Coordinates of C-alpha atoms and ligand atoms in Angstrom, one line a residue:
M33 CA 45.2 39.3 -87.3
P34 CA 43.5 38.8 -83.9
A35 CA 44.2 41.5 -81.3
T36 CA 46.8 40.6 -78.7
P37 CA 44.9 40.1 -75.4
A38 CA 46.0 42.1 -72.4
W39 CA 48.0 39.9 -70.0
P40 CA 46.5 38.7 -67.7
P41 CA 43.2 39.3 -69.4
R42 CA 41.0 41.8 -67.6
S43 CA 38.1 39.4 -68.0
A44 CA 39.9 36.6 -66.2
P45 CA 37.6 35.2 -63.5
R46 CA 38.4 36.3 -59.9
L47 CA 37.9 34.1 -56.9
F48 CA 38.6 34.3 -53.2
V49 CA 39.9 31.0 -51.8
P50 CA 39.9 30.1 -48.1
A51 CA 43.6 29.2 -47.6
P52 CA 46.8 31.2 -48.1
L53 CA 48.3 30.9 -51.6
Q54 CA 51.8 30.4 -52.7
Q55 CA 53.8 30.1 -55.9
D56 CA 53.6 26.8 -57.8
Q57 CA 50.8 25.6 -55.6
A58 CA 48.3 23.1 -57.2
L59 CA 44.8 23.9 -56.1
R60 CA 41.5 22.2 -56.6
I61 CA 38.4 24.3 -56.8
E62 CA 35.1 22.6 -56.0
G63 CA 31.4 23.3 -55.6
P64 CA 29.7 26.5 -56.7
Q65 CA 33.1 28.1 -57.6
A66 CA 34.0 25.2 -59.9
H67 CA 30.5 25.5 -61.5
Y68 CA 31.2 29.2 -62.0
L69 CA 34.6 28.6 -63.6
A70 CA 33.7 25.6 -65.7
R71 CA 30.1 26.3 -66.7
V72 CA 29.6 30.0 -66.5
M73 CA 33.1 31.2 -67.5
R74 CA 33.8 28.0 -69.7
A75 CA 37.3 27.9 -68.3
A76 CA 39.6 25.6 -70.3
P77 CA 43.1 24.3 -69.6
G78 CA 45.6 27.2 -70.0
D79 CA 43.0 29.9 -69.1
A80 CA 44.0 32.5 -66.5
V81 CA 42.2 32.8 -63.2
I82 CA 42.9 35.4 -60.6
L83 CA 42.9 34.2 -57.0
C84 CA 42.9 36.1 -53.8
D85 CA 43.3 34.6 -50.3
D86 CA 42.6 37.8 -48.2
V87 CA 46.1 37.3 -46.7
T88 CA 49.0 37.4 -49.2
G89 CA 47.2 39.3 -52.0
E90 CA 46.3 38.5 -55.6
W91 CA 47.8 35.7 -57.7
L92 CA 47.7 34.6 -61.3
A93 CA 46.7 30.9 -61.7
R94 CA 46.0 28.8 -64.7
V95 CA 43.5 26.0 -65.3
T96 CA 45.2 22.6 -65.6
V97 CA 42.1 20.4 -65.6
A98 CA 38.6 21.6 -66.1
G99 CA 36.3 18.8 -64.9
K100 CA 32.6 18.7 -64.5
R101 CA 32.6 18.9 -60.7
D102 CA 36.0 20.5 -60.0
V103 CA 38.6 22.6 -61.6
D104 CA 42.4 22.2 -61.0
L105 CA 44.6 25.2 -61.0
M106 CA 48.3 25.9 -60.8
V107 CA 49.3 29.1 -59.0
E108 CA 51.9 30.9 -61.2
A109 CA 52.8 34.3 -59.9
R110 CA 51.8 37.0 -57.4
L111 CA 50.3 40.0 -59.1
R112 CA 49.6 42.3 -56.2
A113 CA 50.1 42.4 -52.4
R114 CA 47.0 42.6 -50.3
E115 CA 45.8 46.1 -50.3
A116 CA 45.8 48.5 -47.4
V117 CA 42.1 49.1 -46.4
P118 CA 41.0 52.6 -45.2
D119 CA 40.1 52.4 -41.5
L120 CA 36.4 52.8 -41.7
W121 CA 33.7 50.7 -40.1
L122 CA 30.1 50.7 -41.1
C123 CA 27.7 50.1 -38.2
A124 CA 24.4 49.6 -40.0
A125 CA 21.1 48.9 -38.3
L126 CA 19.4 45.8 -39.7
T127 CA 16.8 46.5 -42.3
K128 CA 14.7 44.3 -44.5
K129 CA 16.8 41.7 -46.3
P130 CA 17.0 43.3 -49.8
A131 CA 18.1 46.7 -48.4
F132 CA 20.7 45.1 -46.1
D133 CA 22.0 42.9 -48.9
L134 CA 22.5 46.0 -50.9
V135 CA 24.4 47.7 -48.1
L136 CA 26.7 44.7 -47.7
E137 CA 27.4 44.7 -51.4
K138 CA 27.9 48.5 -51.7
A139 CA 29.9 48.9 -48.5
T140 CA 32.3 46.3 -49.9
E141 CA 32.6 48.0 -53.2
L142 CA 33.1 51.4 -51.6
G143 CA 36.0 50.1 -49.5
V144 CA 35.1 49.7 -45.8
D145 CA 37.2 47.6 -43.5
L146 CA 34.5 46.2 -41.3
I147 CA 30.7 45.9 -41.4
Q148 CA 29.0 45.8 -38.0
P149 CA 25.3 44.8 -38.2
V150 CA 23.4 46.6 -35.4
V151 CA 20.1 45.9 -33.7
T152 CA 18.1 48.9 -32.6
R153 CA 14.6 49.2 -31.1
R154 CA 12.9 49.9 -34.4
C155 CA 14.7 47.2 -36.4
V156 CA 12.4 44.8 -38.2
A157 CA 15.0 42.1 -38.1
D158 CA 17.3 40.9 -35.3
R159 CA 19.7 38.6 -37.1
I160 CA 21.4 38.0 -40.4
N161 CA 22.6 34.8 -42.0
P162 CA 26.4 35.0 -41.6
E163 CA 27.1 32.6 -44.4
R164 CA 24.9 34.5 -46.8
A165 CA 26.3 37.8 -45.8
A166 CA 29.9 36.4 -46.3
A167 CA 28.9 35.2 -49.8
I168 CA 27.5 38.6 -50.8
V169 CA 30.6 40.4 -49.5
T170 CA 33.0 37.9 -51.2
E171 CA 31.2 38.2 -54.5
A172 CA 31.2 42.0 -54.3
A173 CA 35.0 41.9 -53.5
E174 CA 35.6 39.6 -56.5
Q175 CA 33.5 41.8 -58.8
C176 CA 35.3 45.1 -57.9
A177 CA 38.8 43.5 -57.7
R178 CA 39.4 44.1 -54.0
T179 CA 42.3 42.0 -52.6
A180 CA 41.0 42.3 -49.0
L181 CA 37.6 41.2 -47.8
P182 CA 35.8 43.5 -45.4
R183 CA 35.4 41.8 -42.0
L184 CA 31.9 40.9 -40.9
A185 CA 31.3 41.5 -37.2
E186 CA 28.8 39.6 -35.2
T187 CA 25.4 41.3 -34.9
A188 CA 25.3 43.5 -31.8
K189 CA 22.7 45.5 -29.9
L190 CA 23.2 49.2 -30.1
D191 CA 23.6 49.6 -26.3
A192 CA 26.2 46.8 -26.2
L193 CA 28.0 48.3 -29.1
L194 CA 28.2 51.7 -27.4
R195 CA 29.4 50.2 -24.1
A196 CA 32.2 48.3 -25.8
W197 CA 33.2 51.1 -28.2
P198 CA 37.0 51.3 -28.7
T199 CA 38.1 54.6 -27.3
G200 CA 39.3 57.1 -29.9
R201 CA 37.4 55.6 -32.9
R202 CA 35.3 58.5 -34.0
L203 CA 31.6 57.4 -34.4
F204 CA 29.9 59.5 -37.1
F205 CA 26.3 59.2 -36.3
A206 CA 24.0 59.8 -39.3
D207 CA 21.2 61.6 -37.7
E208 CA 18.2 62.6 -39.9
A209 CA 17.3 65.2 -37.1
G210 CA 20.5 67.1 -38.0
G211 CA 24.1 67.5 -37.2
V212 CA 27.4 68.7 -38.5
P213 CA 27.6 68.6 -42.3
A214 CA 29.2 65.2 -43.0
V215 CA 32.1 66.6 -45.1
E216 CA 33.0 69.1 -42.3
A217 CA 32.9 66.4 -39.6
Y218 CA 35.0 64.0 -41.7
A219 CA 37.6 66.6 -42.5
A220 CA 38.0 67.5 -38.8
H221 CA 39.2 64.0 -37.8
N222 CA 42.2 62.1 -38.9
G223 CA 42.2 58.5 -37.5
P224 CA 40.0 55.5 -37.0
A225 CA 36.4 56.1 -37.9
A226 CA 33.0 54.5 -38.0
L227 CA 29.6 55.4 -39.4
L228 CA 26.3 54.6 -37.6
V229 CA 23.2 54.4 -39.7
G230 CA 19.7 53.7 -38.4
P231 CA 17.0 51.3 -39.6
E232 CA 13.9 52.2 -41.8
G233 CA 12.1 53.7 -38.8
G234 CA 15.1 55.7 -37.6
F235 CA 16.5 55.8 -34.0
D236 CA 14.1 56.5 -31.1
D237 CA 14.6 59.5 -28.9
A238 CA 16.3 57.5 -26.1
E239 CA 18.7 55.9 -28.6
R240 CA 19.5 59.3 -30.2
T241 CA 20.2 60.8 -26.7
A242 CA 22.5 57.8 -25.8
I243 CA 24.4 58.0 -29.0
R244 CA 24.9 61.8 -28.9
A245 CA 26.1 61.5 -25.2
H246 CA 28.8 59.0 -26.2
P247 CA 32.3 60.7 -26.1
D248 CA 33.4 59.4 -29.5
A249 CA 30.1 60.2 -31.3
V250 CA 29.6 63.2 -33.6
A251 CA 26.1 63.6 -35.2
I252 CA 26.3 64.3 -38.9
T253 CA 23.8 65.4 -41.4
L254 CA 23.6 64.0 -45.0
G255 CA 21.5 66.9 -46.2
P256 CA 17.9 68.1 -45.8
R257 CA 16.2 65.1 -47.3
I258 CA 15.3 62.0 -45.3
L259 CA 17.2 59.2 -47.1
R260 CA 16.4 55.5 -47.0
A261 CA 18.7 53.7 -44.6
E262 CA 20.6 52.0 -47.5
T263 CA 21.0 55.3 -49.4
A264 CA 22.3 57.0 -46.2
A265 CA 24.9 54.2 -45.7
I266 CA 26.1 54.4 -49.3
A267 CA 26.2 58.2 -49.3
A268 CA 27.9 58.4 -45.9
I269 CA 30.6 55.9 -46.9
S270 CA 31.2 57.6 -50.3
L271 CA 31.6 61.1 -48.7
W272 CA 34.1 59.7 -46.2
M273 CA 36.1 57.9 -48.8
G274 CA 36.3 61.1 -50.8
V275 CA 37.3 63.3 -47.9
A276 CA 39.3 61.0 -45.6
G277 CA 39.6 57.6 -47.3
D278 CA 41.6 56.3 -50.3
W279 CA 39.7 58.3 -53.0
S280 CA 41.8 61.2 -51.9
G281 CA 45.3 60.0 -51.2
G282 CA 46.7 59.6 -47.7
A283 CA 44.2 57.6 -45.9
P284 CA 44.8 56.0 -42.4
T285 CA 44.5 52.3 -43.0
A286 CA 43.3 49.5 -40.7
Ligands
LIG516 N1 11.9 56.9 -40.5 C1 12.7 58.0 -40.1 C2 13.8 58.1 -41.2 C3 14.9 57.0 -41.0 S1 16.0 57.1 -42.3 C4 12.0 59.3 -40.2 O1 11.0 59.3 -40.8 O2 12.4 60.2 -39.5 C5 17.1 55.8 -41.9 C6 18.4 56.2 -41.4 O3 19.2 56.9 -42.4 C7 18.4 57.2 -40.2 O4 18.2 56.6 -39.0 C8 19.8 57.9 -40.4 O5 20.8 57.2 -39.8 C9 20.0 57.9 -41.9 N2 19.5 59.2 -42.5 C10 18.5 59.3 -43.4 N3 18.5 60.6 -43.9 C11 19.5 61.3 -43.3 C12 20.0 62.6 -43.3 N4 19.4 63.5 -44.1 N5 21.1 62.9 -42.6 C13 21.7 62.0 -41.7 N6 21.2 60.7 -41.7 C14 20.2 60.3 -42.4

């Protein structure tokens, strides 16, 4: 006798859709998402699809028609409300594309609320492609079953970011020149937080001085080794999630 599949099946494809969902809604999926459902996942009528809208949460839908170019779905039931997201921003200096793509993906998986691309003097790039970044973040959220997308802020220069900094949001500055051990600094603060990580070439002296002088900034160390920018971002987020985020219970949420 075949094993009874779990309901809904864990392997059901997950998709974020752009408009809010509701019960008994008929929905047409087009373009690359339809290709993914019909060709990659071979979705057939009756198959379950998990939908998220980044507003109301996560829904179970079923395929009604699987066409070549588009797939029709019927929304059946809400499975989960949109999750509460720990109130952590990642302010990451732009790096070469593959490293920054990795940071977008991993920051999403690890659970940040907002990703702020930052331009510093030693950055090798000064812009990102927002559509591409949104696609990476969305795919990562689908893959790890987030029901909330991290927000993607517009790229900002470091000095502008510091000038407009929201008072009271603690800015943990990952400084390879040294600082308070990250775990200690995180544990000493309960409230909105952000991490600032430099580019491949690090911050220059003037930038380091300006950041350290900012009233909300605390320089942190991630240990005695010089990490690549992407490693530093991943490590700094992971530690924060463990100490103050939702890996440890009562996290402040955005
Ligand atoms: N090229 C620089 C290193 C830059 S590392 C140099 O040789 O000095 C890239 C970024 O990762 C840094 O700007 C910093 O934000 C972060 N980083 C790397 N290692 C770190 C560490 N041990 N502690 C804190 N931050 C670190």
